[in-house]
């Protein structure tokens, strides 16, 4: 019997290898296509199992930010733990304020809840579509973390670094504490020329004045650009210079630092008439957009 030339054997082997890998590739594509959800993103279950947990978190964050972003790449962010995520707790009141506020219901589509422990993450997934986990190896943020305890301060700095990551990914954000109630859409009130806009405990009347305005980091609107990214890096690094202070107190110490002027960051302070604070509440309910009021402290 005549045998095929040796090069034909090689071609046949190459052909079958090509056919095998083609079938595998098509199969994977079909699985991914079926698993691609209606919001335009892959579910967390499809993240590769061999990735480290931070890498999996980052891929999930990318997916959630893409789904939640407004047309101009703005997202609304809040951070919470299990103590504030329980049924009937502050999370439910926070979400309800969006549902019943004036033109705020649509903003829920752009809200991303960042959970610092798995219990909070599971609760978030049961009540809201856009949730991401934020782990800190060796630290348990799930319980009650009273103001200025070591765990509280560490959680605040974790939050600052996370917000820097969001900016680096190209997303503007409105950060809001979960104990801020949303009465009206605040977007029309923000300044067009502000890179970093922050609510106040005390508002002195001039949104540019560094001396008479006392910022409160419970609500911040930040545009993603090189200036804001550099500022968040500077803010986070400054914790080493002020080891006994929390993020808000450090901000007060650095807001008029020469470095801030050097990078050209435009800081604007938000009027408490529109963004009520813990110390200076809005007096005209027809104007108020958000109100920072601690409604519940977990036991």
XYZ file of C-alpha atoms in Angstrom, residues 7-268:
262
model
C 4.966 16.057 4.909
C 1.331 14.953 4.476
C 1.403 13.338 7.924
C 2.646 16.622 9.316
C -0.091 18.517 7.526
C -2.754 16.153 8.844
C -1.478 16.530 12.412
C -1.409 20.303 12.013
C -4.942 20.236 10.621
C -6.322 18.219 13.530
C -4.571 20.465 16.062
C -6.051 23.492 14.326
C -9.504 21.882 14.300
C -9.270 20.978 17.996
C -8.247 24.447 19.134
C -10.849 26.048 16.886
C -13.584 23.967 18.510
C -12.321 24.906 21.978
C -12.186 28.596 21.087
C -15.703 28.578 19.619
C -17.014 26.741 22.680
C -15.515 29.306 25.039
C -16.940 32.125 22.933
C -20.419 30.595 23.036
C -20.269 30.160 26.809
C -19.166 33.766 27.270
C -21.819 35.004 24.856
C -24.544 33.173 26.757
C -23.175 34.451 30.052
C -22.951 38.070 28.949
C -25.738 39.717 30.916
C -28.307 42.119 29.596
C -26.551 45.105 31.219
C -23.519 44.571 29.034
C -21.065 42.894 31.383
C -19.774 39.527 32.500
C -20.921 38.125 35.796
C -18.495 37.724 38.683
C -18.740 33.933 38.408
C -16.874 34.075 35.080
C -13.800 35.739 36.530
C -10.834 33.354 36.255
C -10.437 31.292 39.405
C -6.646 31.407 39.255
C -6.556 35.183 39.670
C -5.600 36.630 43.042
C -8.503 38.085 44.994
C -7.388 41.715 44.445
C -7.153 41.042 40.692
C -10.642 39.529 40.683
C -11.930 42.538 42.629
C -10.362 44.894 40.105
C -11.967 43.085 37.147
C -15.325 43.168 38.893
C -14.872 46.868 39.685
C -14.169 47.618 36.021
C -17.330 45.774 35.019
C -19.562 47.462 37.607
C -18.224 50.961 36.913
C -18.855 50.489 33.193
C -22.460 49.444 33.831
C -23.197 52.218 36.320
C -21.499 55.165 34.599
C -23.451 58.126 33.247
C -22.775 59.352 29.714
C -19.924 61.546 30.973
C -18.381 58.648 32.946
C -19.669 59.836 36.319
C -20.653 57.341 39.013
C -22.085 57.751 42.500
C -20.196 55.843 45.194
C -20.840 54.926 48.793
C -18.893 52.647 51.130
C -20.409 50.577 53.937
C -19.868 47.587 56.185
C -22.129 44.881 57.583
C -23.188 46.972 60.584
C -24.759 49.570 58.287
C -26.068 47.102 55.708
C -28.475 45.056 57.833
C -32.198 45.041 56.948
C -33.865 48.132 58.383
C -30.537 49.886 58.886
C -29.094 53.024 57.354
C -28.583 51.424 53.919
C -32.332 50.960 53.474
C -33.028 54.571 54.474
C -30.300 55.770 52.120
C -31.731 53.866 49.136
C -35.270 54.959 49.990
C -34.241 58.623 49.825
C -33.281 58.076 46.162
C -36.616 56.414 45.449
C -38.780 59.187 46.890
C -36.584 62.233 46.168
C -37.207 64.791 43.430
C -35.637 63.415 40.197
C -33.320 61.124 42.151
C -34.795 57.727 41.281
C -32.859 57.573 37.999
C -29.635 58.169 39.921
C -29.917 54.729 41.512
C -28.862 53.320 38.139
C -25.542 55.090 38.630
C -24.974 54.227 42.302
C -22.164 51.798 43.125
C -22.107 50.386 46.656
C -18.653 49.395 47.869
C -18.783 46.728 50.588
C -15.774 46.369 52.893
C -16.767 42.892 54.109
C -18.544 39.907 52.578
C -21.671 40.179 54.741
C -22.235 43.724 53.486
C -21.514 42.586 49.932
C -24.104 39.799 50.109
C -26.720 42.192 51.523
C -25.920 44.724 48.814
C -26.383 42.112 46.088
C -29.849 41.356 47.449
C -31.067 44.974 47.229
C -29.021 46.730 44.529
C -27.568 45.811 41.111
C -24.191 47.571 41.356
C -22.052 46.200 44.196
C -18.304 45.661 44.546
C -16.274 44.072 47.360
C -13.278 45.872 48.827
C -11.165 43.553 50.928
C -8.359 44.364 53.339
C -6.401 41.199 54.245
C -6.152 40.696 57.988
C -8.643 43.452 58.880
C -12.288 42.967 59.844
C -14.369 46.049 59.029
C -17.742 44.345 59.546
C -18.537 45.478 63.099
C -19.349 48.815 64.627
C -16.373 51.110 64.117
C -16.830 54.144 66.324
C -15.483 57.504 65.246
C -11.669 57.798 65.477
C -11.038 54.228 66.602
C -8.052 52.618 64.885
C -10.266 50.486 62.649
C -12.430 53.478 61.722
C -9.402 55.534 60.686
C -7.950 52.649 58.678
C -11.268 52.187 56.871
C -11.352 55.900 55.971
C -7.867 55.734 54.450
C -8.783 52.576 52.573
C -11.661 54.573 51.122
C -9.396 57.422 50.005
C -7.076 55.027 48.186
C -10.039 53.298 46.541
C -11.374 56.626 45.254
C -7.954 57.351 43.757
C -8.202 54.064 41.842
C -11.610 55.055 40.463
C -10.179 58.371 39.243
C -7.247 56.608 37.603
C -9.674 54.410 35.713
C -11.133 57.560 34.124
C -14.356 57.911 36.124
C -15.652 61.075 37.741
C -17.464 60.354 40.974
C -19.868 61.730 43.516
C -18.883 60.152 46.784
C -21.601 60.119 49.427
C -21.619 58.771 52.954
C -24.462 56.319 53.466
C -25.974 58.573 56.143
C -26.532 61.332 53.566
C -30.148 61.642 52.422
C -30.745 62.635 48.802
C -33.719 64.982 48.359
C -32.994 66.331 44.867
C -30.597 65.771 41.990
C -27.404 67.657 42.981
C -25.742 67.574 39.561
C -27.095 70.981 38.396
C -25.627 72.639 41.515
C -22.020 71.534 41.026
C -19.580 74.085 39.612
C -18.425 73.614 36.028
C -14.844 74.630 36.817
C -14.240 72.637 39.993
C -11.938 69.593 39.978
C -12.693 68.789 43.620
C -15.960 69.948 45.206
C -16.802 69.138 48.799
C -19.630 69.687 51.271
C -19.024 71.718 54.415
C -19.619 71.677 58.140
C -19.438 75.470 57.967
C -19.783 77.473 54.752
C -18.334 80.976 54.764
C -20.172 82.304 51.704
C -17.337 82.113 49.141
C -16.879 78.740 47.462
C -13.179 79.443 46.804
C -12.214 80.603 50.285
C -9.755 78.209 51.954
C -9.935 79.921 55.335
C -13.628 80.335 56.188
C -14.944 77.044 54.792
C -14.657 73.875 56.872
C -15.000 70.817 54.608
C -16.893 67.641 55.413
C -15.886 64.605 53.360
C -19.394 63.113 53.559
C -20.180 64.326 50.033
C -17.567 65.037 47.369
C -17.760 65.511 43.612
C -14.465 64.919 41.793
C -13.583 65.037 38.111
C -11.117 62.498 36.774
C -7.952 64.221 35.526
C -4.250 64.297 36.317
C -4.766 67.006 38.941
C -7.338 65.066 40.938
C -5.350 61.809 40.753
C -2.223 63.546 42.032
C -4.234 65.197 44.787
C -5.671 61.893 46.014
C -2.187 60.401 46.061
C -0.985 63.404 48.068
C -3.967 63.182 50.419
C -3.384 59.490 51.078
C 0.375 59.926 51.585
C -0.213 62.843 53.980
C -1.640 60.417 56.543
C 1.981 59.605 57.394
C 2.688 63.246 58.212
C -0.434 63.495 60.395
C -0.650 60.025 62.002
C -3.183 61.020 64.679
C -5.702 62.518 62.244
C -8.459 61.032 60.122
C -8.902 61.742 56.414
C -11.090 64.810 56.922
C -8.737 66.434 59.435
C -5.787 65.766 57.137
C -7.704 67.375 54.276
C -8.186 70.509 56.369
C -4.426 70.563 56.969
C -3.433 70.145 53.307
C -6.166 71.932 51.342
C -4.066 75.072 50.905
C -0.706 73.313 50.765
C 1.689 74.689 48.092
C 1.575 71.298 46.347
C -2.157 71.735 45.688
C -1.459 75.077 44.041
C 1.449 73.564 42.128
C -0.691 70.884 40.471
C -3.394 73.462 39.728
C -6.259 71.652 41.457
C -9.413 73.776 41.567
C -11.159 73.229 44.917
C -14.721 74.418 45.440
